[in-house]
Short mmCIF file of N, CA and C and ligand atoms in Angstrom, two decimals:
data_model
loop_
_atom_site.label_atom_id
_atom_site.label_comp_id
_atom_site.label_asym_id
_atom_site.label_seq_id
_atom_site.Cartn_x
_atom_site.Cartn_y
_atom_site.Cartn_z
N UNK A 1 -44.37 38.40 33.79
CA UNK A 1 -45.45 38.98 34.58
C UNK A 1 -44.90 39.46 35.93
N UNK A 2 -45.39 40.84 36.20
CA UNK A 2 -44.79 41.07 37.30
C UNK A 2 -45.52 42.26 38.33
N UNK A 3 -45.47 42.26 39.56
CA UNK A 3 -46.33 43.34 40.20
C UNK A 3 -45.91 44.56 39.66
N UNK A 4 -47.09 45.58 39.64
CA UNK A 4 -46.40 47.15 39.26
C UNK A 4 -46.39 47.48 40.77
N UNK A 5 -45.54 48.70 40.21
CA UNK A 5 -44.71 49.57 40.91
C UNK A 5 -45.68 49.93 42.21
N UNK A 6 -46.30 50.23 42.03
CA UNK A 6 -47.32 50.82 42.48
C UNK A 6 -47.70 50.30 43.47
N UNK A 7 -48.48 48.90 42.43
CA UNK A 7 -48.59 48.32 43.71
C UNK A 7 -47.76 47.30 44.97
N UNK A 8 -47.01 47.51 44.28
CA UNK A 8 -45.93 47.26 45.31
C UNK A 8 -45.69 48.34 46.81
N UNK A 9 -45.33 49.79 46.12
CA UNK A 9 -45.60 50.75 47.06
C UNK A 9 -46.96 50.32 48.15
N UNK A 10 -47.79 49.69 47.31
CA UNK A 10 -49.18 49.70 48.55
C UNK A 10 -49.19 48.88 49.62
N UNK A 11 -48.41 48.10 49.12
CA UNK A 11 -48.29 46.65 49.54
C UNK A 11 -47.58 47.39 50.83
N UNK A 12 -46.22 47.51 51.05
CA UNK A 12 -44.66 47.96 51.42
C UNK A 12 -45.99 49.19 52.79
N UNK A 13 -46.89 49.61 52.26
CA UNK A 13 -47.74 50.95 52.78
C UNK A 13 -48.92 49.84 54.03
N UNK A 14 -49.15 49.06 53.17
CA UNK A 14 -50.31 48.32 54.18
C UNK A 14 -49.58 47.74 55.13
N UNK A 15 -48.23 46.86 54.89
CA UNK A 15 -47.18 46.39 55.79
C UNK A 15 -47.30 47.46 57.34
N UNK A 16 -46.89 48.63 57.15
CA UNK A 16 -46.94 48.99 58.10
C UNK A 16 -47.95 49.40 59.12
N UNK A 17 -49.23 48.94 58.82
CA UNK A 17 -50.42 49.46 59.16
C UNK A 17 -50.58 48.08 60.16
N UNK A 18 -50.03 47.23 60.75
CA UNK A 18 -50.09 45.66 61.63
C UNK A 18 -48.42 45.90 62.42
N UNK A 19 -48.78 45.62 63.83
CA UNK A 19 -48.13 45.43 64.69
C UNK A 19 -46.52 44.20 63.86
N UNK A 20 -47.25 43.29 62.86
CA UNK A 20 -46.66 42.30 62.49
C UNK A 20 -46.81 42.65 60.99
N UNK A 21 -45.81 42.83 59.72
CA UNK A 21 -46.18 42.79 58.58
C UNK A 21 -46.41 41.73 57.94
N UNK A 22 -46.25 40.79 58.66
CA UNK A 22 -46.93 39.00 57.97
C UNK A 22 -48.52 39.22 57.98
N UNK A 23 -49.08 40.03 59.07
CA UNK A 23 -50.34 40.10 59.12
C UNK A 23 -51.37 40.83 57.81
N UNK A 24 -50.66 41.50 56.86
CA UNK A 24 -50.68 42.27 55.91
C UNK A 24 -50.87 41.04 54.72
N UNK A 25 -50.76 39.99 54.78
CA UNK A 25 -50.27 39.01 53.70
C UNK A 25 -51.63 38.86 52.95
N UNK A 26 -53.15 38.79 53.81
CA UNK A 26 -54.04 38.56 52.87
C UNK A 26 -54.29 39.94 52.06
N UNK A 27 -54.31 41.05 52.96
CA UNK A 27 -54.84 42.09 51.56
C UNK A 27 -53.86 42.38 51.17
N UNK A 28 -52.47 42.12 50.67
CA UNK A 28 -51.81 41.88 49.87
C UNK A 28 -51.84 41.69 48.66
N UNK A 29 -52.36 40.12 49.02
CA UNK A 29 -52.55 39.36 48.03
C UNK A 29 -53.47 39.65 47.06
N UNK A 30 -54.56 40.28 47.78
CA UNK A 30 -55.94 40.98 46.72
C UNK A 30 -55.56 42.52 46.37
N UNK A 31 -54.64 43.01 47.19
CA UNK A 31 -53.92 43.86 46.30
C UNK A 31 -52.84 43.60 44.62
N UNK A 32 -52.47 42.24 45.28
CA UNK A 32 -51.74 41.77 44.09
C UNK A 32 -52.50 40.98 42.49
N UNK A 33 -53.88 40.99 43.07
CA UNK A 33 -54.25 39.60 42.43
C UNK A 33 -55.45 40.73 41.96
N UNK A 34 -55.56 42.10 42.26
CA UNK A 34 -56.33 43.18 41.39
C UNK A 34 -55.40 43.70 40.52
N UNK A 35 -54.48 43.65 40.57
CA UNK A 35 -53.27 44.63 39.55
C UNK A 35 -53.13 43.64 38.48
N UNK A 36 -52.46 42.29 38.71
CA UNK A 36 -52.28 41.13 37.68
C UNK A 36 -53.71 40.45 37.36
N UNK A 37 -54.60 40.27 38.22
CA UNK A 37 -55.81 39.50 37.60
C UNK A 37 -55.82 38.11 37.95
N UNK A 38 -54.62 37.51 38.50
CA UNK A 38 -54.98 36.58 39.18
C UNK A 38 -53.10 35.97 39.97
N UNK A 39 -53.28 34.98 40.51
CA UNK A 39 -52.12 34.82 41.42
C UNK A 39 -50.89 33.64 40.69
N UNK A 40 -50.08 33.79 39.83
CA UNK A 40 -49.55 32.82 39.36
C UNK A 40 -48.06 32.48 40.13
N UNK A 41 -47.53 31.40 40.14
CA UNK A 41 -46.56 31.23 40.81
C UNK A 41 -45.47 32.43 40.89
N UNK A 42 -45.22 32.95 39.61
CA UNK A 42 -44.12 34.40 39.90
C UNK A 42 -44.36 35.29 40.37
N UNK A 43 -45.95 35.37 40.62
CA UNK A 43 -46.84 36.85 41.53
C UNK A 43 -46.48 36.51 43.13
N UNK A 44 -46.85 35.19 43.20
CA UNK A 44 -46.80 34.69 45.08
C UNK A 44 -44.94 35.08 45.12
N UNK A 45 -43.84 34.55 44.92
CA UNK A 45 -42.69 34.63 44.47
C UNK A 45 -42.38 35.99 44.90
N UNK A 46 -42.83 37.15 44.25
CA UNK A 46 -42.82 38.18 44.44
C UNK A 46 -43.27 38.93 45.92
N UNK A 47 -44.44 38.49 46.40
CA UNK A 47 -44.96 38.67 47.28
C UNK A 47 -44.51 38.33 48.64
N UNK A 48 -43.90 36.89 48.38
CA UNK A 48 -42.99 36.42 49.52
C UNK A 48 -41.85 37.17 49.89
N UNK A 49 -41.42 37.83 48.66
CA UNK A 49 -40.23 38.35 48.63
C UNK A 49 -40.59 39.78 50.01
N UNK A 50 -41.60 40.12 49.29
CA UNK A 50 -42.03 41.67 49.88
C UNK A 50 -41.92 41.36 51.08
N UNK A 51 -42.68 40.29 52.06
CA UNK A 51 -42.62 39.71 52.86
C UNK A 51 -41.76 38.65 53.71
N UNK A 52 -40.23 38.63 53.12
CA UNK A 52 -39.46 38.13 53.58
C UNK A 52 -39.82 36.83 54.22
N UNK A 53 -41.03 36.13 53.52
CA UNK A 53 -41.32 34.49 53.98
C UNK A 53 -41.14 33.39 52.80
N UNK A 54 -41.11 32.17 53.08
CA UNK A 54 -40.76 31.71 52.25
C UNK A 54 -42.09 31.13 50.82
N UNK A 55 -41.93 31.07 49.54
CA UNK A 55 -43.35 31.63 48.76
C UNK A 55 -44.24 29.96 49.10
N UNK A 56 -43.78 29.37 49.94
CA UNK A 56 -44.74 27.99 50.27
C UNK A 56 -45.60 28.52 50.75
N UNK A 57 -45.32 29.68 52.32
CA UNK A 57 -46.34 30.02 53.01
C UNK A 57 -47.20 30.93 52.32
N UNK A 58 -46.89 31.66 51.32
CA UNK A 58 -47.63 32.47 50.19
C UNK A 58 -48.76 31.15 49.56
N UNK A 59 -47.84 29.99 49.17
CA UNK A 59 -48.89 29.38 48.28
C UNK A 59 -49.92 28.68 48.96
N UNK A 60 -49.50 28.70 50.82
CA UNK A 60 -50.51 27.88 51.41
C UNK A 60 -52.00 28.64 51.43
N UNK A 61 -51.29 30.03 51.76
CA UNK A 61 -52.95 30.78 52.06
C UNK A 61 -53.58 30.99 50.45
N UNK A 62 -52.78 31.16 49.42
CA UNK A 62 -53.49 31.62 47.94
C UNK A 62 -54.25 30.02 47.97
N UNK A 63 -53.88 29.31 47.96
CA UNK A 63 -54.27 27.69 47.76
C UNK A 63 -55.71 27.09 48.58
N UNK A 64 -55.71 28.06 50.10
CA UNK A 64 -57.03 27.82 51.16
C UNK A 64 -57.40 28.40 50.35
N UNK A 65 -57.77 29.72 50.62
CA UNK A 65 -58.77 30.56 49.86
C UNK A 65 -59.55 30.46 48.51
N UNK A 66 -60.69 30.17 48.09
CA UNK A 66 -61.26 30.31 47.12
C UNK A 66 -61.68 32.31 46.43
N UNK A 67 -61.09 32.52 47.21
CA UNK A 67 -61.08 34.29 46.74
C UNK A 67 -60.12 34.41 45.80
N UNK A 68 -58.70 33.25 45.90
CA UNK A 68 -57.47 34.02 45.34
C UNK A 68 -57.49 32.70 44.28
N UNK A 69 -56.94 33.10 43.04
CA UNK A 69 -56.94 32.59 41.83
C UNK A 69 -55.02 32.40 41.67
N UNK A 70 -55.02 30.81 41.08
CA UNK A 70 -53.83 31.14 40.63
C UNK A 70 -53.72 30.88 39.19
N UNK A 71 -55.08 30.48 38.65
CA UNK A 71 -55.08 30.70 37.08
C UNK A 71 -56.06 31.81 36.72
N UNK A 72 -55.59 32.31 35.38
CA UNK A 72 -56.66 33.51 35.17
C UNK A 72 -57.87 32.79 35.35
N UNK A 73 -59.12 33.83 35.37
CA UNK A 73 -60.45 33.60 35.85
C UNK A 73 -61.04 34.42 34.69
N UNK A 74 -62.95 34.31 34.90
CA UNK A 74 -63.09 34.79 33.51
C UNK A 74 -63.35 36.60 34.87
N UNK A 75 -64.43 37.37 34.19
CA UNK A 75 -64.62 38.50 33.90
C UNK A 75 -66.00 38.67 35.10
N UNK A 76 -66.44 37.17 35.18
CA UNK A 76 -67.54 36.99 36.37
C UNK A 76 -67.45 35.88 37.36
N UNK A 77 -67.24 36.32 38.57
CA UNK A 77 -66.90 34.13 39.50
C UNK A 77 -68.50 34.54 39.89
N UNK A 78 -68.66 33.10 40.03
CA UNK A 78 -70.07 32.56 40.03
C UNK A 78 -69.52 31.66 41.00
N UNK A 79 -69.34 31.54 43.19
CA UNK A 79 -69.71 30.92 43.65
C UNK A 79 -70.86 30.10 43.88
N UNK A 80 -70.69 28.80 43.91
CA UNK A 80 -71.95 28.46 44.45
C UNK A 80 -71.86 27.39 45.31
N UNK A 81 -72.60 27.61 46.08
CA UNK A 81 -72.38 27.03 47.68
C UNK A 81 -72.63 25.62 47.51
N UNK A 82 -71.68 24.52 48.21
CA UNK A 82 -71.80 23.32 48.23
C UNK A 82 -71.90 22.76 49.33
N UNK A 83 -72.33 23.31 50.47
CA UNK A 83 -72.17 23.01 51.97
C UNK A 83 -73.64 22.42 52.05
N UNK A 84 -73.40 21.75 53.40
CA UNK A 84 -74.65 20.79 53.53
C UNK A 84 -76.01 21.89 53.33
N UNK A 85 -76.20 22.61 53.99
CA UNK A 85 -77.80 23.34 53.76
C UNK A 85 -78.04 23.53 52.38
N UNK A 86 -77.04 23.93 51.58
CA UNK A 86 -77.57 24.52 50.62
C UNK A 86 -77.80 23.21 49.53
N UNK A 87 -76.75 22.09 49.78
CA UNK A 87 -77.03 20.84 49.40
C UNK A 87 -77.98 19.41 49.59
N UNK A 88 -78.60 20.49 50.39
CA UNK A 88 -79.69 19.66 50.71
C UNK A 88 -81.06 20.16 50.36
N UNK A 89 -80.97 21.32 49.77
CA UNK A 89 -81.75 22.17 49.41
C UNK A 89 -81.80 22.14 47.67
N UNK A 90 -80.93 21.63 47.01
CA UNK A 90 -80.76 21.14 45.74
C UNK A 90 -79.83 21.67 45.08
N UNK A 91 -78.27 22.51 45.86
CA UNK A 91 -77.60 23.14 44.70
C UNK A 91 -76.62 22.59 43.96
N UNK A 92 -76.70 21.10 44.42
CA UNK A 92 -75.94 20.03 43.37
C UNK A 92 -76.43 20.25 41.84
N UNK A 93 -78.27 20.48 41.48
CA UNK A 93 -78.38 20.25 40.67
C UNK A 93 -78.34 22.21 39.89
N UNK A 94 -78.29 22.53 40.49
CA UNK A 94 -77.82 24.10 40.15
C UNK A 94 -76.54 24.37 40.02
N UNK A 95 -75.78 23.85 40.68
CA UNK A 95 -74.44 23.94 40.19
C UNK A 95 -74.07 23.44 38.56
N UNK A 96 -74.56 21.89 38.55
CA UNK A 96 -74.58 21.23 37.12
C UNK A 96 -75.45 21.85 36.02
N UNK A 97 -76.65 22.53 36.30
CA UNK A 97 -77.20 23.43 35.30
C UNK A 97 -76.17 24.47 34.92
N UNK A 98 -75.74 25.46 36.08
CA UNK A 98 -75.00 26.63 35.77
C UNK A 98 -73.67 26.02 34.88
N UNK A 99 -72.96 25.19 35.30
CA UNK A 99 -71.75 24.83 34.48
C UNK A 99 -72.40 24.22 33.15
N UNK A 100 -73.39 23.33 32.59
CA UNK A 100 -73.97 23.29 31.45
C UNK A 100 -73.90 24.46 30.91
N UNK A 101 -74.50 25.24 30.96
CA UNK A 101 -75.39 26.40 30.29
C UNK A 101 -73.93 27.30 29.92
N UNK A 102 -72.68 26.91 31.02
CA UNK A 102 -71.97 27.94 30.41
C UNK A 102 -70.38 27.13 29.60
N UNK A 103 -71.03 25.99 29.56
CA UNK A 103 -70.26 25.12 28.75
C UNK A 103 -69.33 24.89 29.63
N UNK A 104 -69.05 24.87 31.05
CA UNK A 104 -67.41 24.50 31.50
C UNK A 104 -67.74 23.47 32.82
N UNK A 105 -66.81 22.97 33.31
CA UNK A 105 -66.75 21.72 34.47
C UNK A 105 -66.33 22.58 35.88
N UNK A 106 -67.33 22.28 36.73
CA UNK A 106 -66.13 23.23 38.02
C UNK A 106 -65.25 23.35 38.38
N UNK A 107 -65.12 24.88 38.66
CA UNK A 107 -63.85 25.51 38.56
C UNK A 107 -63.23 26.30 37.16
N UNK A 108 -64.12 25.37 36.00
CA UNK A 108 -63.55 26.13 34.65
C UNK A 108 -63.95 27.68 34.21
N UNK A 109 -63.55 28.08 32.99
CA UNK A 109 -63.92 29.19 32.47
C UNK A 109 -64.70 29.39 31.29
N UNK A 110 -65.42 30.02 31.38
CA UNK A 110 -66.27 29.95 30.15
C UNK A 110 -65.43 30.17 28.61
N UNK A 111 -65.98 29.33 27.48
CA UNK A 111 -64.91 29.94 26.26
C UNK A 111 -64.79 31.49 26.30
N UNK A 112 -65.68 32.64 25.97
CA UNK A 112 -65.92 33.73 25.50
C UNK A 112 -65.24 34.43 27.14
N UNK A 113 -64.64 33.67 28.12
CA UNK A 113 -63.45 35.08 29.30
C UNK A 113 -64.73 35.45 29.95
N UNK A 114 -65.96 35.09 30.08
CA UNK A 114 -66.74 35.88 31.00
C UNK A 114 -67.28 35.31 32.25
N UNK A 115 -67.16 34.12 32.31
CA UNK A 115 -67.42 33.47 33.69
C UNK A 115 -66.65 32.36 34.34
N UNK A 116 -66.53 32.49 35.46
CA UNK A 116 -65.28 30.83 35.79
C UNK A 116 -66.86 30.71 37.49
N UNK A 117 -66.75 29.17 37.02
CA UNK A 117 -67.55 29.06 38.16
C UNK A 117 -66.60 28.13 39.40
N UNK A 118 -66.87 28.48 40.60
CA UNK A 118 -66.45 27.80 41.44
C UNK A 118 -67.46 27.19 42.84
N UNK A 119 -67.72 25.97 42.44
CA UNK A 119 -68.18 25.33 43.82
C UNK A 119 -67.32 25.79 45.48
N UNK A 120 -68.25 26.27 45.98
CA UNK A 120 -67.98 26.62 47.46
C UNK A 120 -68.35 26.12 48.60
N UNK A 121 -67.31 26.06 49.27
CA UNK A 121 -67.80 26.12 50.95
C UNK A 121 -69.12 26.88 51.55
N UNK A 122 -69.40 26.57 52.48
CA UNK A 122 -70.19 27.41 53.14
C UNK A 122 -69.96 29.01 52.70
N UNK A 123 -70.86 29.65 52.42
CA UNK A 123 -70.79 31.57 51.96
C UNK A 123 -71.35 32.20 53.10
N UNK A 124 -71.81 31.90 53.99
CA UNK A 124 -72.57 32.29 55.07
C UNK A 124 -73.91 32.78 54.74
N UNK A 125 -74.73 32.78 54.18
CA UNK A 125 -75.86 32.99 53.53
C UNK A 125 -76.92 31.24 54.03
N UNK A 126 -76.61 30.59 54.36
CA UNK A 126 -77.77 29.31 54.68
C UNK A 126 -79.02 29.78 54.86
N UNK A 127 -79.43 30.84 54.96
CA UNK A 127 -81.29 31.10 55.41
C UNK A 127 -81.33 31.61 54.01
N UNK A 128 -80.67 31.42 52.89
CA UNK A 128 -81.38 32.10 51.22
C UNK A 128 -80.51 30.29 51.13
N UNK A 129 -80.50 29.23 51.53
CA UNK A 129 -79.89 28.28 50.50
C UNK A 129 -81.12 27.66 49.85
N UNK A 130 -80.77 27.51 48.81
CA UNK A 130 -79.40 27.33 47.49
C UNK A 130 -78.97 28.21 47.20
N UNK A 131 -77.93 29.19 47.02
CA UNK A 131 -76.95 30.44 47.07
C UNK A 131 -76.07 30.67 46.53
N UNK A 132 -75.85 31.21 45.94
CA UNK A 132 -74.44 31.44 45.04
C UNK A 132 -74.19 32.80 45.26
N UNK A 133 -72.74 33.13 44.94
CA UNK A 133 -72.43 34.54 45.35
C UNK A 133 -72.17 34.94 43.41
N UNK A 134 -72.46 35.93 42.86
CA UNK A 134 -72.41 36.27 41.62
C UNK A 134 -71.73 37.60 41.68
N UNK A 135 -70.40 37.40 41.72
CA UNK A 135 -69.44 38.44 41.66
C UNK A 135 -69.75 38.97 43.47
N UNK A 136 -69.84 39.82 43.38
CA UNK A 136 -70.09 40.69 45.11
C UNK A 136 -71.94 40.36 45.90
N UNK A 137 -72.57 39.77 44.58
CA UNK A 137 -73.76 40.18 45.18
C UNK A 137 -74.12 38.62 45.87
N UNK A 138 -74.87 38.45 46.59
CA UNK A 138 -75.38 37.07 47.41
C UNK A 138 -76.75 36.99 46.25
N UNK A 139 -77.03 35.55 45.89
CA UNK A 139 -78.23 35.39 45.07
C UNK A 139 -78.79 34.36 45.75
N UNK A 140 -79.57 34.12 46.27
CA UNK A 140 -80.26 32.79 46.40
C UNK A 140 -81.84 33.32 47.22
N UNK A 141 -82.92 32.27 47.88
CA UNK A 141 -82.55 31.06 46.96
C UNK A 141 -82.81 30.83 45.66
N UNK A 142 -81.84 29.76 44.89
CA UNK A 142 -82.15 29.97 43.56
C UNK A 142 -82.68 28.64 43.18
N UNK A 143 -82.85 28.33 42.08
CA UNK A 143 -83.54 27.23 41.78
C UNK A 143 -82.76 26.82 40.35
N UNK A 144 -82.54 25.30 39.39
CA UNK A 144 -82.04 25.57 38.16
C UNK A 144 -83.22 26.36 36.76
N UNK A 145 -84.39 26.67 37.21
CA UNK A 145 -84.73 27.45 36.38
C UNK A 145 -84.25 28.77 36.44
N UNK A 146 -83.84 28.92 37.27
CA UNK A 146 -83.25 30.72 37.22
C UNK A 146 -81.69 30.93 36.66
N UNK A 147 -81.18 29.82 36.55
CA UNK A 147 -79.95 30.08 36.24
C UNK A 147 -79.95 30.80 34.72
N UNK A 148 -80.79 30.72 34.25
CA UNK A 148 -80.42 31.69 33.01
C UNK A 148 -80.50 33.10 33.33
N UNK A 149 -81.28 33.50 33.90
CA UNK A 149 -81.51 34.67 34.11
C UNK A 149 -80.59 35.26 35.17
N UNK A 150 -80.01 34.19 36.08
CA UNK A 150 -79.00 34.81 36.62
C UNK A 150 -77.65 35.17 35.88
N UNK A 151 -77.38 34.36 35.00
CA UNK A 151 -76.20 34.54 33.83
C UNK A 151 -76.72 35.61 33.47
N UNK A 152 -77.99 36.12 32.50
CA UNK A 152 -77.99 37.59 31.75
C UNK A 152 -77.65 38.66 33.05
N UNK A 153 -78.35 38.64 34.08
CA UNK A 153 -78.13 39.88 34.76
C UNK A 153 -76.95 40.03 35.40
N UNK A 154 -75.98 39.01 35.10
CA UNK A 154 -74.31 39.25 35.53
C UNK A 154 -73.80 39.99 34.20
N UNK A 155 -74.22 39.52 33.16
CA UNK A 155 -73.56 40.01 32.31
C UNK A 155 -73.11 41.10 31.77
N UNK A 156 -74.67 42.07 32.36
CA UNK A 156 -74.82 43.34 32.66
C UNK A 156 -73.81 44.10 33.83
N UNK A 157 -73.64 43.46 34.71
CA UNK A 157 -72.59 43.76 35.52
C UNK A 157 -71.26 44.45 35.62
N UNK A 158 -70.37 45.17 36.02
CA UNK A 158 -69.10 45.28 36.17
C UNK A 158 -68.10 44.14 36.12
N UNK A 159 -68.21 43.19 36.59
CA UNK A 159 -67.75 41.83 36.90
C UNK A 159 -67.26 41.71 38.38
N UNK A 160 -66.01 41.20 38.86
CA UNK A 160 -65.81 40.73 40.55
C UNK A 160 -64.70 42.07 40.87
N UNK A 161 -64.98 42.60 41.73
CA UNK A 161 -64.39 43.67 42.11
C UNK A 161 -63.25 42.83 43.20
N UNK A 162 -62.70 43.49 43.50
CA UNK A 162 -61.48 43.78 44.18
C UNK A 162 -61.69 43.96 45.57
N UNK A 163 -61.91 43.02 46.84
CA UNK A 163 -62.74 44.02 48.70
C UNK A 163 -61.63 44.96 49.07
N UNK A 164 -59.94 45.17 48.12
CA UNK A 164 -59.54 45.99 48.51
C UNK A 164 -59.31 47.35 47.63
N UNK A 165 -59.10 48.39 47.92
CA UNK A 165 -59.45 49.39 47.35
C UNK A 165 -57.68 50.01 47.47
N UNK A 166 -57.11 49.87 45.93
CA UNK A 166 -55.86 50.38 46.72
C UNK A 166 -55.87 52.00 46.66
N UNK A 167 -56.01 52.52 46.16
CA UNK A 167 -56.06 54.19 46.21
C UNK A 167 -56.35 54.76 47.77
N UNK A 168 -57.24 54.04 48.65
CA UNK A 168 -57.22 54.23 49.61
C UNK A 168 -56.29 53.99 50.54
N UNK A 169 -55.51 52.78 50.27
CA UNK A 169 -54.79 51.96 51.04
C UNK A 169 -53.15 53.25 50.90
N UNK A 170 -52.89 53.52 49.62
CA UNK A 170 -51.94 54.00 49.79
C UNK A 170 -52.21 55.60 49.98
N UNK A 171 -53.33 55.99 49.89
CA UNK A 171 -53.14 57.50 50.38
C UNK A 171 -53.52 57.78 51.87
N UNK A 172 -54.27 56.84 52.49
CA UNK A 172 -54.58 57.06 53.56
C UNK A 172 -53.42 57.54 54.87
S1 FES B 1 -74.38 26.09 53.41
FE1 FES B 1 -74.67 27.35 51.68
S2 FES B 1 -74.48 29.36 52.51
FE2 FES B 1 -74.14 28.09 54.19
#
């Protein structure tokens, strides 16, 4: 597995767009982690390389972030907020519905590649908690009767886009 060409060029292209090219490292990474699909140890490896740091400091920020994946993911992430408001508001028991219903434990992936759910931090959304982010869109508040209906109308969906856009990045 390995970055394309390409996006490598984008990468090497965004570098120079920061006073500092270390500063380049997160949309990088979502440059890297839209081309491969998710971040596995030979992708960060690579990336460090681009970046002439060593791939620990690669694995520290892929590792904070709940944006960056270092196992494949399914086709839809289904944040859902675990921070005090929204946990106090009941999305303990919405979280455990949503992972029922789609057969997996948090963090897992659904059998059929179409959803990986991940319990979250704060999303910044607290005045809709209970909240989950469903691919790009903010949903809340939700309740565990809605979780079905929030599964069909993802399904319909595109799935989790990419916040970076490389076509722009490298023609700009
Ligand atoms: S605590 Fe859930 S969005 Fe802030």
């Amino acid at each position: 597995m390995k970055i394309s060409e390409k996006t490598k060029q984008a990468i090497l292209k965004l570098q120079t767009k920061y006073p500092e090219k270390r500063s380049a490292l997160i949309p990088a990474l979502h440059l890297a982690q839209a081309d491969v699909g998710y971040l596995p140890e030979e992708i960060q490896n690579e990336v460090a390389e681009l970046f002439d740091i060593n791939p620990n400091e690669v694995n520290a920020v892929v590792s904070f972030y709940d944006m960056f994946f270092e196992r494949p993911v399914g086709k839809h992430i289904v944040h859902v907020c675990k921070n005090a408001s929204c946990m106090l508001r009941g999305a303990d028991g919405v979280l455990r519905k949503m992972c029922d219903k789609l057969g997996v434990e948090p963090h897992g992936t659904s059998e059929d590649g179409q959803f990986t759910v991940i319990p979250s931090e704060c999303l910044g959304a607290c005045d809709r908690a209970p909240m989950m982010l469903v691919d790009d869109r903010v949903v809340g508040p939700v309740n565990e009767e809605m979780v079905d209906s929030i599964i069909n109308e993802a399904r319909k969906m595109p799935g989790h886009p990419s916040p970076i856009k490389m076509e722009a990045d490298i023609h700009e």
